[in-house]
Tab-separated table of C-alpha atoms in Angstrom:
chain	number	residue	atom	x	y	z
A	1	MET	CA	-0.018	-0.024	0.277
A	2	ALA	CA	3.105	2.561	0.938
A	3	LYS	CA	4.647	2.058	-2.624
A	4	SER	CA	1.396	2.331	-3.877
A	5	GLN	CA	1.132	5.441	-2.310
A	6	GLU	CA	4.686	6.711	-3.292
A	7	GLN	CA	4.356	5.046	-7.115
A	8	LEU	CA	1.018	7.998	-7.212
A	9	GLN	CA	3.523	11.072	-5.605
A	10	GLN	CA	5.813	10.356	-8.077
A	11	THR	CA	3.550	9.756	-11.023
A	12	ARG	CA	1.858	13.735	-9.829
A	13	SER	CA	4.913	15.120	-9.414
A	14	ALA	CA	5.925	14.264	-12.792
A	15	THR	CA	2.573	15.227	-14.426
A	16	SER	CA	1.882	18.703	-12.299
A	17	LEU	CA	4.330	21.242	-10.525
A	18	ILE	CA	1.495	21.573	-8.317
A	19	TYR	CA	2.807	18.936	-6.683
A	20	ASP	CA	6.610	19.386	-7.159
A	21	PRO	CA	8.434	20.421	-3.692
A	22	LYS	CA	10.650	22.058	-5.065
A	23	PHE	CA	8.379	24.309	-7.757
A	24	ARG	CA	5.750	25.012	-4.538
A	25	SER	CA	8.902	26.063	-2.565
A	26	ILE	CA	9.931	28.724	-4.361
A	27	ALA	CA	6.887	29.739	-5.825
A	28	PHE	CA	5.554	30.789	-2.317
A	29	GLN	CA	8.882	32.848	-1.707
A	30	ILE	CA	8.052	34.622	-4.597
A	31	LEU	CA	4.259	34.914	-3.919
A	32	LEU	CA	5.468	36.175	-0.539
A	33	LEU	CA	8.220	38.657	-1.887
A	34	VAL	CA	5.568	40.154	-4.381
A	35	GLY	CA	3.280	40.725	-1.247
A	36	LEU	CA	5.980	42.196	0.479
A	37	VAL	CA	6.970	44.703	-2.335
A	38	VAL	CA	2.853	45.059	-3.005
A	39	PHE	CA	2.443	46.133	0.728
A	40	GLY	CA	4.971	48.139	0.787
A	41	TRP	CA	4.296	50.261	-2.088
A	42	TRP	CA	0.877	50.788	-1.046
A	43	ILE	CA	2.222	52.304	2.052
A	44	VAL	CA	4.029	54.504	0.322
A	45	ASN	CA	1.749	55.416	-1.840
A	46	ASN	CA	-1.163	56.121	0.548
A	47	THR	CA	1.087	57.910	1.876
A	48	ILE	CA	2.281	60.156	-0.785
A	49	THR	CA	-1.535	60.609	-1.591
A	50	ASN	CA	-2.791	61.666	1.951
A	51	LEU	CA	-0.183	64.324	2.301
A	52	GLN	CA	-0.823	65.957	-1.501
A	53	ALA	CA	-4.266	65.966	-0.385
A	54	GLN	CA	-2.977	67.972	3.209
A	55	ASN	CA	-0.788	70.446	0.437
A	56	LYS	CA	2.171	69.044	2.401
A	57	THR	CA	5.562	68.040	0.661
A	58	THR	CA	8.012	65.493	1.036
A	59	GLY	CA	11.604	65.366	1.164
A	60	PHE	CA	14.475	65.696	3.264
A	61	ASP	CA	15.681	69.932	2.834
A	62	PHE	CA	14.002	70.621	5.879
A	63	LEU	CA	17.486	69.585	7.465
A	64	GLY	CA	19.159	72.877	6.041
A	65	ILE	CA	16.568	75.045	7.839
A	66	THR	CA	17.166	76.859	11.464
A	67	SER	CA	15.940	75.059	14.275
A	68	GLY	CA	15.112	78.195	16.359
A	69	PHE	CA	15.471	76.444	19.456
A	70	ASN	CA	17.944	75.727	22.635
A	71	ILE	CA	18.913	72.242	23.569
A	72	GLY	CA	19.900	72.333	27.573
A	73	PHE	CA	22.479	69.158	27.245
A	74	THR	CA	25.149	68.964	24.143
A	75	LEU	CA	27.873	67.567	22.848
A	76	ILE	CA	28.825	69.406	20.233
A	77	GLU	CA	28.185	73.230	19.555
A	78	TYR	CA	24.585	74.158	19.133
A	79	ASP	CA	22.313	76.972	19.724
A	80	ARG	CA	19.600	78.936	18.238
A	81	SER	CA	20.713	79.578	15.101
A	82	SER	CA	21.911	75.552	14.150
A	83	THR	CA	20.084	73.472	11.573
A	84	TYR	CA	17.471	70.943	11.776
A	85	PHE	CA	20.456	68.362	11.095
A	86	ASP	CA	22.430	69.660	13.973
A	87	VAL	CA	19.732	68.467	15.995
A	88	PHE	CA	19.251	65.381	14.283
A	89	VAL	CA	23.337	64.980	15.293
A	90	VAL	CA	22.867	66.344	18.693
A	91	GLY	CA	20.295	63.355	19.621
A	92	ILE	CA	22.288	61.032	18.252
A	93	LEU	CA	25.139	61.487	20.639
A	94	ASN	CA	23.138	62.209	23.441
A	95	THR	CA	21.251	58.768	22.619
A	96	LEU	CA	24.830	57.289	22.425
A	97	LEU	CA	26.230	58.308	25.464
A	98	VAL	CA	23.610	56.796	27.719
A	99	ALA	CA	23.569	53.210	25.605
A	100	VAL	CA	27.343	53.058	25.626
A	101	ILE	CA	27.822	54.105	29.426
A	102	GLY	CA	24.378	52.040	30.402
A	103	ILE	CA	26.166	49.078	28.587
A	104	ILE	CA	29.118	48.899	30.318
A	105	LEU	CA	28.146	49.350	34.068
A	106	ALA	CA	24.812	47.742	33.608
A	107	THR	CA	27.091	44.908	32.284
A	108	LEU	CA	29.697	45.218	35.312
A	109	LEU	CA	26.785	45.586	37.658
A	110	GLY	CA	24.809	42.667	36.350
A	111	PHE	CA	27.943	40.265	36.239
A	112	THR	CA	28.556	40.912	39.500
A	113	ILE	CA	25.092	40.372	41.055
A	114	GLY	CA	24.550	37.757	39.039
A	115	ILE	CA	27.837	36.257	40.912
A	116	ALA	CA	26.549	37.364	43.961
A	117	ARG	CA	23.339	35.271	43.518
A	118	LEU	CA	25.299	32.151	43.935
A	119	SER	CA	27.642	33.074	46.887
A	120	ASN	CA	27.769	30.810	49.506
A	121	ASN	CA	27.396	33.618	51.679
A	122	TRP	CA	23.414	33.304	52.779
A	123	ILE	CA	23.287	37.365	53.348
A	124	ILE	CA	24.635	38.265	49.827
A	125	ALA	CA	22.829	36.016	48.027
A	126	ARG	CA	19.435	36.913	49.877
A	127	LEU	CA	20.376	40.654	49.338
A	128	ALA	CA	21.167	39.981	45.439
A	129	THR	CA	17.643	38.191	44.882
A	130	VAL	CA	15.775	40.603	46.801
A	131	TYR	CA	17.671	43.332	44.297
A	132	ILE	CA	16.673	40.821	41.168
A	133	GLU	CA	13.383	40.050	41.955
A	134	VAL	CA	12.339	44.020	43.284
A	135	ILE	CA	14.043	45.855	40.368
A	136	ARG	CA	13.223	43.413	37.534
A	137	ASN	CA	9.340	43.655	38.399
A	138	ILE	CA	8.576	46.908	38.891
A	139	PRO	CA	7.923	48.918	35.112
A	140	LEU	CA	11.142	50.960	33.998
A	141	LEU	CA	9.246	54.116	33.685
A	142	LEU	CA	7.819	53.920	37.467
A	143	GLN	CA	11.677	53.486	38.494
A	144	LEU	CA	12.910	56.513	35.875
A	145	PHE	CA	9.804	58.870	37.439
A	146	PHE	CA	11.378	57.684	40.929
A	147	TRP	CA	14.969	58.229	40.234
A	148	TYR	CA	14.183	61.787	38.646
A	149	PHE	CA	11.197	63.277	40.740
A	150	ALA	CA	11.618	61.354	43.748
A	151	VAL	CA	15.429	61.615	44.548
A	152	LEU	CA	16.688	64.027	42.163
A	153	LYS	CA	14.405	66.752	42.199
A	154	THR	CA	14.334	66.564	46.294
A	155	MET	CA	17.854	67.624	45.908
A	156	PRO	CA	18.890	70.934	48.080
A	157	ALA	CA	18.336	74.247	46.132
A	158	VAL	CA	21.505	75.587	44.343
A	159	LYS	CA	22.415	78.474	47.332
A	160	ASP	CA	22.135	74.901	49.936
A	161	SER	CA	24.438	72.824	46.940
A	162	ILE	CA	25.696	69.463	48.535
A	163	GLU	CA	29.948	70.007	48.478
A	164	PHE	CA	31.281	66.542	48.177
A	165	VAL	CA	34.891	67.982	47.530
A	166	THR	CA	35.949	71.212	48.448
A	167	GLY	CA	35.612	73.812	45.936
A	168	SER	CA	35.079	71.366	43.075
A	169	VAL	CA	32.285	69.221	43.385
A	170	TYR	CA	28.994	69.987	43.716
A	171	LEU	CA	25.203	68.402	43.801
A	172	ASN	CA	21.788	69.994	43.810
A	173	ASN	CA	18.403	70.012	42.051
A	174	ARG	CA	19.741	71.072	38.746
A	175	GLY	CA	22.456	68.423	38.492
A	176	LEU	CA	25.652	67.419	39.017
A	177	TYR	CA	29.260	70.441	38.910
A	178	VAL	CA	32.365	68.877	38.746
A	179	PRO	CA	35.246	70.476	36.950
A	180	ASP	CA	36.327	71.005	33.362
A	181	PRO	CA	39.212	69.769	32.334
A	182	ASN	CA	40.982	71.998	29.714
A	183	PRO	CA	44.572	70.576	28.944
A	184	ASN	CA	47.348	71.576	26.797
A	185	ASP	CA	47.966	70.703	23.090
A	186	ALA	CA	50.724	68.305	24.498
A	187	PHE	CA	48.715	66.433	26.307
A	188	VAL	CA	47.907	64.890	23.035
A	189	TRP	CA	50.973	62.692	23.685
A	190	VAL	CA	49.758	61.192	26.841
A	191	GLN	CA	46.331	60.091	24.752
A	192	VAL	CA	48.582	58.334	22.114
A	193	ALA	CA	50.619	56.584	25.175
A	194	ILE	CA	47.375	55.342	26.877
A	195	VAL	CA	45.959	54.567	23.454
A	196	ALA	CA	49.198	52.436	22.500
A	197	VAL	CA	49.105	50.898	26.097
A	198	ILE	CA	45.387	49.261	25.721
A	199	ILE	CA	46.134	48.121	22.493
A	200	GLY	CA	49.548	46.958	23.295
A	201	GLY	CA	47.635	44.928	26.494
A	202	PHE	CA	45.073	43.225	24.016
A	203	PHE	CA	48.203	41.755	22.250
A	204	LEU	CA	49.860	40.817	25.799
A	205	HIS	CA	46.781	39.051	26.915
A	206	ARG	CA	46.376	37.024	23.612
A	207	TRP	CA	50.382	35.844	24.505
A	208	ALA	CA	49.842	35.451	27.865
A	209	ARG	CA	46.707	32.905	27.210
A	210	ILE	CA	48.557	31.046	24.579
A	211	ARG	CA	51.469	30.782	26.825
A	212	GLN	CA	49.733	29.379	29.950
A	213	GLU	CA	47.703	27.315	27.603
A	214	GLN	CA	51.181	25.826	26.353
A	215	THR	CA	53.052	25.774	29.238
A	216	GLY	CA	50.454	25.714	32.084
A	217	GLN	CA	52.564	28.931	33.850
A	218	ARG	CA	50.413	32.338	34.427
A	219	PHE	CA	51.330	35.175	33.282
A	220	PRO	CA	50.246	37.937	35.893
A	221	PHE	CA	48.672	40.264	33.107
A	222	VAL	CA	46.390	42.270	35.571
A	223	PRO	CA	49.045	44.080	37.220
A	224	VAL	CA	51.348	44.289	34.652
A	225	PHE	CA	48.622	46.164	32.348
A	226	ILE	CA	47.514	48.269	35.217
A	227	ALA	CA	51.136	49.238	35.822
A	228	SER	CA	51.665	49.919	32.207
A	229	VAL	CA	48.566	52.050	32.436
A	230	ILE	CA	49.560	54.433	34.872
A	231	VAL	CA	53.795	54.279	34.310
A	232	ILE	CA	53.678	54.869	30.286
A	233	PRO	CA	51.103	57.916	30.149
A	234	ALA	CA	52.996	59.378	33.316
A	235	ILE	CA	56.395	59.044	31.655
A	236	ILE	CA	55.046	60.859	28.527
A	237	TRP	CA	53.282	63.664	30.695
A	238	LEU	CA	56.640	64.474	32.470
A	239	LEU	CA	59.043	64.310	29.123
A	240	SER	CA	56.358	66.316	26.986
A	241	GLY	CA	55.243	69.050	29.182
A	242	ALA	CA	51.289	67.989	29.228
A	243	ARG	CA	49.151	69.989	31.220
A	244	ILE	CA	45.576	70.083	32.341
A	245	ASP	CA	43.869	73.314	33.650
A	246	LEU	CA	40.776	72.663	35.607
A	247	ASP	CA	37.900	75.351	35.356
A	248	TYR	CA	36.293	74.558	38.609
A	249	PRO	CA	32.631	75.710	39.263
A	250	ILE	CA	31.803	78.754	41.170
A	251	LEU	CA	28.597	79.759	42.706
A	252	GLY	CA	27.321	82.762	41.462
A	253	ARG	CA	24.096	84.815	42.291
A	254	PHE	CA	22.030	82.460	40.702
A	255	ASN	CA	23.641	79.735	39.478
A	256	PHE	CA	27.060	77.993	39.047
A	257	ALA	CA	29.465	79.165	36.157
A	258	GLY	CA	32.369	77.335	35.181
A	259	GLY	CA	32.429	73.667	35.445
A	260	ILE	CA	30.562	70.733	34.071
A	261	GLN	CA	27.203	70.770	34.911
A	262	ILE	CA	25.803	66.945	34.123
A	263	PRO	CA	21.779	67.368	34.773
A	264	PRO	CA	19.599	65.709	36.648
A	265	GLU	CA	17.615	64.262	33.709
A	266	PHE	CA	21.047	62.248	32.503
A	267	VAL	CA	21.471	60.958	35.750
A	268	ALA	CA	17.907	59.427	36.371
A	269	LEU	CA	18.225	58.014	33.173
A	270	LEU	CA	21.548	56.586	33.163
A	271	PHE	CA	21.277	54.958	36.743
A	272	GLY	CA	17.563	54.168	35.796
A	273	LEU	CA	18.210	51.727	32.758
A	274	VAL	CA	21.369	50.756	34.371
A	275	ILE	CA	19.965	49.455	37.785
A	276	TYR	CA	17.229	48.166	35.247
A	277	THR	CA	18.953	46.202	32.324
A	278	ALA	CA	21.484	44.958	35.422
A	279	ALA	CA	18.772	42.732	36.869
A	280	PHE	CA	17.982	40.991	33.804
A	281	ILE	CA	21.760	40.615	33.199
A	282	ALA	CA	22.364	39.200	36.411
A	283	GLU	CA	19.498	36.521	36.019
A	284	THR	CA	21.202	35.510	32.535
A	285	VAL	CA	24.988	35.395	34.289
A	286	ARG	CA	23.174	32.863	36.890
A	287	ALA	CA	21.262	30.881	34.461
A	288	GLY	CA	24.444	31.230	32.294
A	289	ILE	CA	26.970	29.381	35.453
A	290	LEU	CA	24.387	27.053	36.755
A	291	ALA	CA	24.237	25.673	32.558
A	292	VAL	CA	27.791	24.111	33.538
A	293	ASN	CA	28.431	21.050	34.197
A	294	THR	CA	29.064	20.615	37.682
A	295	GLY	CA	31.691	18.067	37.075
A	296	GLN	CA	33.783	20.835	35.328
A	297	THR	CA	33.902	22.915	38.995
A	298	GLU	CA	34.902	19.017	40.846
A	299	ALA	CA	37.601	19.059	38.107
A	300	ALA	CA	39.105	22.581	38.850
A	301	GLN	CA	38.616	21.830	42.410
A	302	SER	CA	40.337	18.578	41.851
A	303	LEU	CA	43.542	20.726	40.942
A	304	GLY	CA	43.780	22.938	43.572
A	305	LEU	CA	42.500	26.078	41.575
A	306	LYS	CA	41.676	28.846	43.882
A	307	ASN	CA	38.160	30.064	43.987
A	308	SER	CA	38.720	33.069	41.979
A	309	ASP	CA	40.675	31.126	39.376
A	310	ARG	CA	37.816	28.635	38.926
A	311	LEU	CA	35.445	30.897	38.055
A	312	ASN	CA	37.971	33.019	35.973
A	313	LEU	CA	39.084	30.587	34.474
A	314	VAL	CA	37.117	27.294	34.006
A	315	ILE	CA	33.431	28.694	35.027
A	316	ILE	CA	32.637	31.869	33.447
A	317	PRO	CA	34.506	30.835	30.041
A	318	GLN	CA	31.837	28.059	29.200
A	319	ALA	CA	29.351	30.200	31.161
A	320	MET	CA	30.185	32.868	28.498
A	321	ARG	CA	28.462	30.559	25.296
A	322	VAL	CA	25.389	30.404	27.232
A	323	ILE	CA	25.080	34.056	28.176
A	324	VAL	CA	25.964	35.943	25.169
A	325	PRO	CA	22.992	35.371	23.440
A	326	PRO	CA	20.679	36.589	26.031
A	327	LEU	CA	22.776	39.407	26.967
A	328	THR	CA	22.836	40.726	23.164
A	329	SER	CA	19.078	40.837	23.787
A	330	GLN	CA	19.695	42.899	26.922
A	331	TYR	CA	22.279	45.571	25.591
A	332	LEU	CA	19.743	46.023	22.467
A	333	ASN	CA	17.075	46.517	25.122
A	334	LEU	CA	18.880	49.384	27.111
A	335	THR	CA	19.314	50.742	23.382
A	336	LYS	CA	15.705	51.097	23.087
A	337	ASN	CA	14.884	51.520	26.581
A	338	SER	CA	16.338	54.456	26.466
A	339	SER	CA	13.842	56.252	24.326
A	340	LEU	CA	12.096	56.567	27.507
A	341	ALA	CA	14.184	59.992	28.405
A	342	VAL	CA	11.297	61.825	26.824
A	343	ALA	CA	8.953	60.901	29.978
A	344	ILE	CA	11.853	62.576	32.167
A	345	GLY	CA	13.205	65.615	29.748
A	346	TYR	CA	16.736	64.187	28.561
A	347	PRO	CA	17.209	65.359	25.092
A	348	ASP	CA	17.734	62.197	23.223
A	349	ILE	CA	17.066	61.690	19.542
A	350	VAL	CA	13.224	60.817	20.364
A	351	ASN	CA	13.174	64.219	22.755
A	352	VAL	CA	14.406	66.416	20.414
A	353	PHE	CA	14.645	65.496	17.093
A	354	MET	CA	11.223	63.009	17.205
A	355	GLY	CA	9.542	65.780	19.207
A	356	THR	CA	10.265	69.431	19.188
A	357	ALA	CA	11.923	69.333	15.661
A	358	LEU	CA	8.663	67.025	13.996
A	359	ASN	CA	6.558	70.029	15.443
A	360	GLN	CA	8.341	72.722	14.143
A	361	SER	CA	8.905	71.472	11.206
A	362	GLY	CA	5.997	68.881	10.099
A	363	LYS	CA	8.018	66.598	8.447
A	364	ALA	CA	6.541	63.627	10.572
A	365	VAL	CA	7.487	61.105	7.929
A	366	GLU	CA	10.582	61.758	7.421
A	367	VAL	CA	11.529	62.767	10.989
A	368	ILE	CA	10.024	59.462	12.692
A	369	PHE	CA	11.856	57.562	9.752
A	370	MET	CA	15.177	58.843	10.181
A	371	THR	CA	14.713	58.010	14.096
A	372	MET	CA	13.647	54.609	12.970
A	373	MET	CA	16.832	54.176	10.759
A	374	VAL	CA	18.914	55.324	13.631
A	375	TYR	CA	17.598	52.727	16.368
A	376	LEU	CA	17.586	50.367	13.639
A	377	THR	CA	21.170	50.463	12.915
A	378	LEU	CA	22.302	50.876	16.337
A	379	SER	CA	20.875	47.640	16.893
A	380	LEU	CA	21.891	45.962	14.059
A	381	PHE	CA	25.557	47.357	15.132
A	382	THR	CA	25.092	45.791	18.420
A	383	SER	CA	24.286	42.553	16.616
A	384	VAL	CA	27.343	42.304	14.494
A	385	ILE	CA	29.274	42.766	17.848
A	386	MET	CA	27.984	40.132	19.822
A	387	ASN	CA	27.319	37.668	17.497
A	388	ILE	CA	31.459	38.023	16.171
A	389	TYR	CA	32.099	37.571	20.234
A	390	ASN	CA	29.829	34.731	20.227
A	391	ALA	CA	31.444	33.020	17.224
A	392	ARG	CA	34.787	33.160	19.028
A	393	VAL	CA	33.223	31.763	22.226
A	394	ALA	CA	31.144	29.193	20.938
A	395	LEU	CA	32.085	25.082	20.998
A	396	THR	CA	33.863	24.082	17.735
A	397	GLU	CA	32.948	20.917	16.649
A	398	ARG	CA	36.223	18.305	15.320
């Protein structure tokens, strides 16, 4: 009976393309592609038709028009005479600033909390558990409101600022004021030395790892690298005559003059994103460590490795194969969650470009499209970097 059905299927395949699996797979893909093209064309045509009906033009010429509004916090020179393209750049840089610093701090805090939750110390493990369960179950927006309105905005007024370092660092409800470093021209050689030491440290770490794998002898990489970062730039500093002049914040009649003002919106957004994302990273780290076979830990113990060596040399390298994929998702979430800055007034790209610039220019389609492309580009770039790293730590089949 089975043989007759097989013969019938072969007969159908030979007589009709409908029963050919290869033809059907290609046909379905073509139909899907055509459907997507038609759907995209319909959206574009419908948008253009509606804009024409409202006597609105399309295009990106508006980027060269003067914006006419100020932005409170920028990393580049900007004023009311700047263009909408400058607004776009300011928004991207402010978003990148929060995303990059947030990813670094959230990773450090998340790994620390994740390892602490597996600690043999009952108090440390319970505190880590409470932190994770409380933070990740409260919506991020509410946490941002808490840090901004309940913590930072309740700080003392300017005249009653909290002074951390005498005459240098002040904290009030307008932000954190710190000295502004102004290096001279010779300081560039110190920066070159620091970059060279970091690049050299990368190759030194590779050499130390290969040496350890071949001979079993460990090279004291961490103390050597730290000493190099301190000593070599210091020598270049002395030889080149580099100097940094600090512009200290000075309290005037109504506000501080000089120094650098870190606005409370930035602090609240960064703190909220780091605290929130670190809770999820901690659970990812805990799951990755628990995924490592207990036999690996027992083997490391039998070799006489210390707890720190057992963690750094045996457990973490294997756990990273499990940790990296979900860790990538958390990095993407942190970058996209930074768009909640609009709720507390931090001038990210959503706030200043998709908010103020859109309202003034009326170019809703163009502005929203550009903003979407920014987040898409940042997400794809992060994914590419993490996928490259994931390929390096993944198991290689033999």
